Short mmCIF file of C-alpha atoms in Angstrom, two decimals:
data_model
loop_
_atom_site.label_atom_id
_atom_site.label_comp_id
_atom_site.label_asym_id
_atom_site.label_seq_id
_atom_site.Cartn_x
_atom_site.Cartn_y
_atom_site.Cartn_z
CA MET H 1 85.94 90.74 121.49
CA LEU H 2 86.00 92.89 118.30
CA LYS H 3 86.65 91.06 114.88
CA ALA H 4 88.37 92.43 112.19
CA LYS H 5 88.85 91.06 108.94
CA VAL H 6 91.73 93.05 106.99
CA LEU H 7 93.29 92.25 103.13
CA ILE H 8 96.50 93.00 102.25
CA VAL H 9 96.53 93.14 98.42
CA GLY H 10 98.70 94.47 95.68
CA PRO H 11 101.08 93.02 92.67
CA SER H 12 102.97 89.77 92.74
CA GLU H 13 106.65 90.31 94.12
CA CYS H 14 106.31 93.47 96.13
CA GLY H 15 106.14 92.01 99.94
CA LYS H 16 102.38 91.41 100.91
CA THR H 17 103.36 87.85 102.59
CA THR H 18 106.66 89.46 104.33
CA LEU H 19 104.42 91.92 105.81
CA ALA H 20 101.40 89.62 106.90
CA ASN H 21 103.97 87.36 108.42
CA PHE H 22 105.25 90.26 110.49
CA LEU H 23 102.16 91.45 111.45
CA ALA H 24 100.89 88.20 112.64
CA ASP H 25 103.98 87.44 114.21
CA ALA H 26 104.36 84.35 111.77
CA THR H 27 108.04 84.48 111.92
CA GLU H 28 108.42 80.64 111.23
CA ASN H 29 107.75 81.39 107.42
CA ILE H 30 110.38 84.50 107.12
CA GLY H 31 113.27 84.12 104.57
CA GLY H 32 113.84 81.46 101.64
CA GLU H 33 112.96 81.77 98.26
CA TYR H 34 109.91 83.35 96.63
CA ASN H 35 106.91 81.63 96.41
CA PRO H 36 104.15 83.44 95.37
CA THR H 37 100.61 83.08 96.96
CA GLN H 38 98.22 81.01 95.30
CA GLY H 39 94.59 82.73 95.82
CA VAL H 40 94.97 83.67 99.39
CA ARG H 41 96.26 82.95 102.88
CA ILE H 42 94.65 83.75 106.23
CA LEU H 43 96.39 84.33 109.14
CA GLU H 44 94.72 84.97 112.57
CA PHE H 45 95.63 86.62 115.84
CA GLU H 46 94.78 88.82 118.35
CA CYS H 47 95.61 92.35 119.34
CA PRO H 48 94.95 93.15 122.83
CA ASN H 49 94.02 96.46 124.03
CA VAL H 50 92.80 97.99 120.83
CA ASN H 51 91.58 101.18 121.95
CA GLY H 52 94.37 101.57 124.63
CA ASN H 53 94.75 99.71 128.18
CA LYS H 54 91.25 99.66 128.82
CA GLY H 55 89.89 98.38 125.54
CA PRO H 56 88.53 95.35 124.24
CA GLY H 57 91.12 93.01 122.17
CA CYS H 58 90.48 92.21 118.78
CA GLU H 59 90.48 88.98 116.77
CA VAL H 60 92.30 89.81 113.22
CA GLU H 61 91.79 87.80 110.08
CA LEU H 62 94.50 89.08 107.62
CA TRP H 63 94.08 88.18 104.37
CA ASP H 64 96.87 87.60 102.53
CA CYS H 65 95.78 87.93 98.83
CA GLY H 66 97.89 86.57 95.69
CA GLY H 67 98.90 89.67 93.24
CA ASP H 68 98.27 87.57 90.25
CA HIS H 69 95.33 89.06 88.07
CA LYS H 70 94.48 85.23 87.14
CA PHE H 71 92.86 85.36 90.72
CA GLU H 72 90.71 88.40 90.08
CA SER H 73 87.38 86.38 89.66
CA CYS H 74 87.98 85.55 93.51
CA TRP H 75 87.97 89.06 94.42
CA PRO H 76 84.43 89.65 95.41
CA ALA H 77 84.55 86.79 97.63
CA LEU H 78 87.68 88.03 99.11
CA MET H 79 86.23 91.34 99.43
CA LYS H 80 83.15 90.29 101.52
CA ASP H 81 82.59 91.53 104.86
CA SER H 82 86.00 92.99 104.87
CA HIS H 83 86.75 96.16 107.51
CA GLY H 84 89.91 97.29 105.96
CA VAL H 85 92.24 97.19 102.67
CA ILE H 86 96.27 97.38 102.81
CA ILE H 87 97.78 97.78 99.18
CA VAL H 88 101.18 96.89 99.41
CA PHE H 89 103.59 98.10 96.35
CA ASN H 90 107.37 97.88 95.52
CA SER H 91 108.33 101.70 94.36
CA ASP H 92 111.50 100.07 92.56
CA ILE H 93 109.19 98.50 90.00
CA PRO H 94 107.47 100.61 87.22
CA SER H 95 104.48 98.71 86.70
CA HIS H 96 103.77 98.10 90.48
CA LEU H 97 102.99 102.09 90.08
CA LYS H 98 101.02 101.70 87.47
CA GLU H 99 98.77 99.09 89.30
CA ILE H 100 98.12 100.78 92.21
CA GLU H 101 94.90 102.60 90.87
CA ILE H 102 93.55 98.99 89.84
CA TRP H 103 93.99 97.70 93.22
CA HIS H 104 92.68 101.02 94.82
CA ASN H 105 89.52 100.95 92.48
CA ASN H 106 88.75 97.42 92.81
CA PHE H 107 89.46 96.75 96.75
CA ILE H 108 88.77 100.33 98.15
CA GLN H 109 86.52 102.13 95.77
CA GLN H 110 84.04 99.70 94.85
CA GLN H 111 83.77 98.78 98.64
CA ARG H 112 83.18 102.24 99.44
CA LEU H 113 85.86 101.91 102.17
CA LEU H 114 86.90 105.12 104.12
CA ASP H 115 90.14 106.80 103.87
CA LYS H 116 90.84 105.45 107.51
CA GLN H 117 89.95 101.80 106.45
CA SER H 118 92.80 101.90 103.77
CA LEU H 119 96.81 101.87 103.99
CA LEU H 120 98.98 102.42 101.02
CA ILE H 121 102.51 101.00 101.72
CA ALA H 122 105.64 101.14 99.49
CA HIS H 123 107.83 98.17 100.50
CA LEU H 124 111.28 98.00 99.38
CA LYS H 125 112.82 94.91 99.86
CA PRO H 126 116.11 94.63 101.89
CA GLY H 127 119.11 95.86 99.22
CA SER H 128 117.05 97.23 96.70
CA GLY H 129 116.86 100.76 95.50
CA ASN H 130 119.52 103.49 96.21
CA PRO H 131 120.38 103.80 99.78
CA ASP H 132 120.93 107.50 99.29
CA GLU H 133 117.23 108.46 98.24
CA ASN H 134 114.73 109.40 100.71
CA PRO H 135 111.76 107.09 100.50
CA ILE H 136 108.91 107.80 98.74
CA SER H 137 105.59 108.45 100.41
CA VAL H 138 102.08 108.18 98.52
CA SER H 139 98.75 108.87 99.76
CA VAL H 140 95.40 107.51 98.59
#
């Protein structure tokens, strides 16, 4: 069985944990009040049939990384042996747009990850933003 270590990174309060819970089908932690992730939270799950019906399954370690820069000294340890990075931000928060480059430089460029090993997600909390506006799209 294949194994993959994927990091979810980005500024605080952008929805990283919500996305991680969704991807790992960890629905018991959905909802409630905001609790910032301290350091990292690792979710493990299996994805059957990665390459179609005939492909082998994949064991995924999804690392939900805290967005506070006080954990920056831990970033090299988090990045070790990672196979991919998901950068999440909230486009309604102006400081998040400015931080995308920091996260990209530290987690993608420094690790020399390929484009196909990275994903950028603009996550909007339900009820935020103008419902009449089209969602933005950003590519790295």
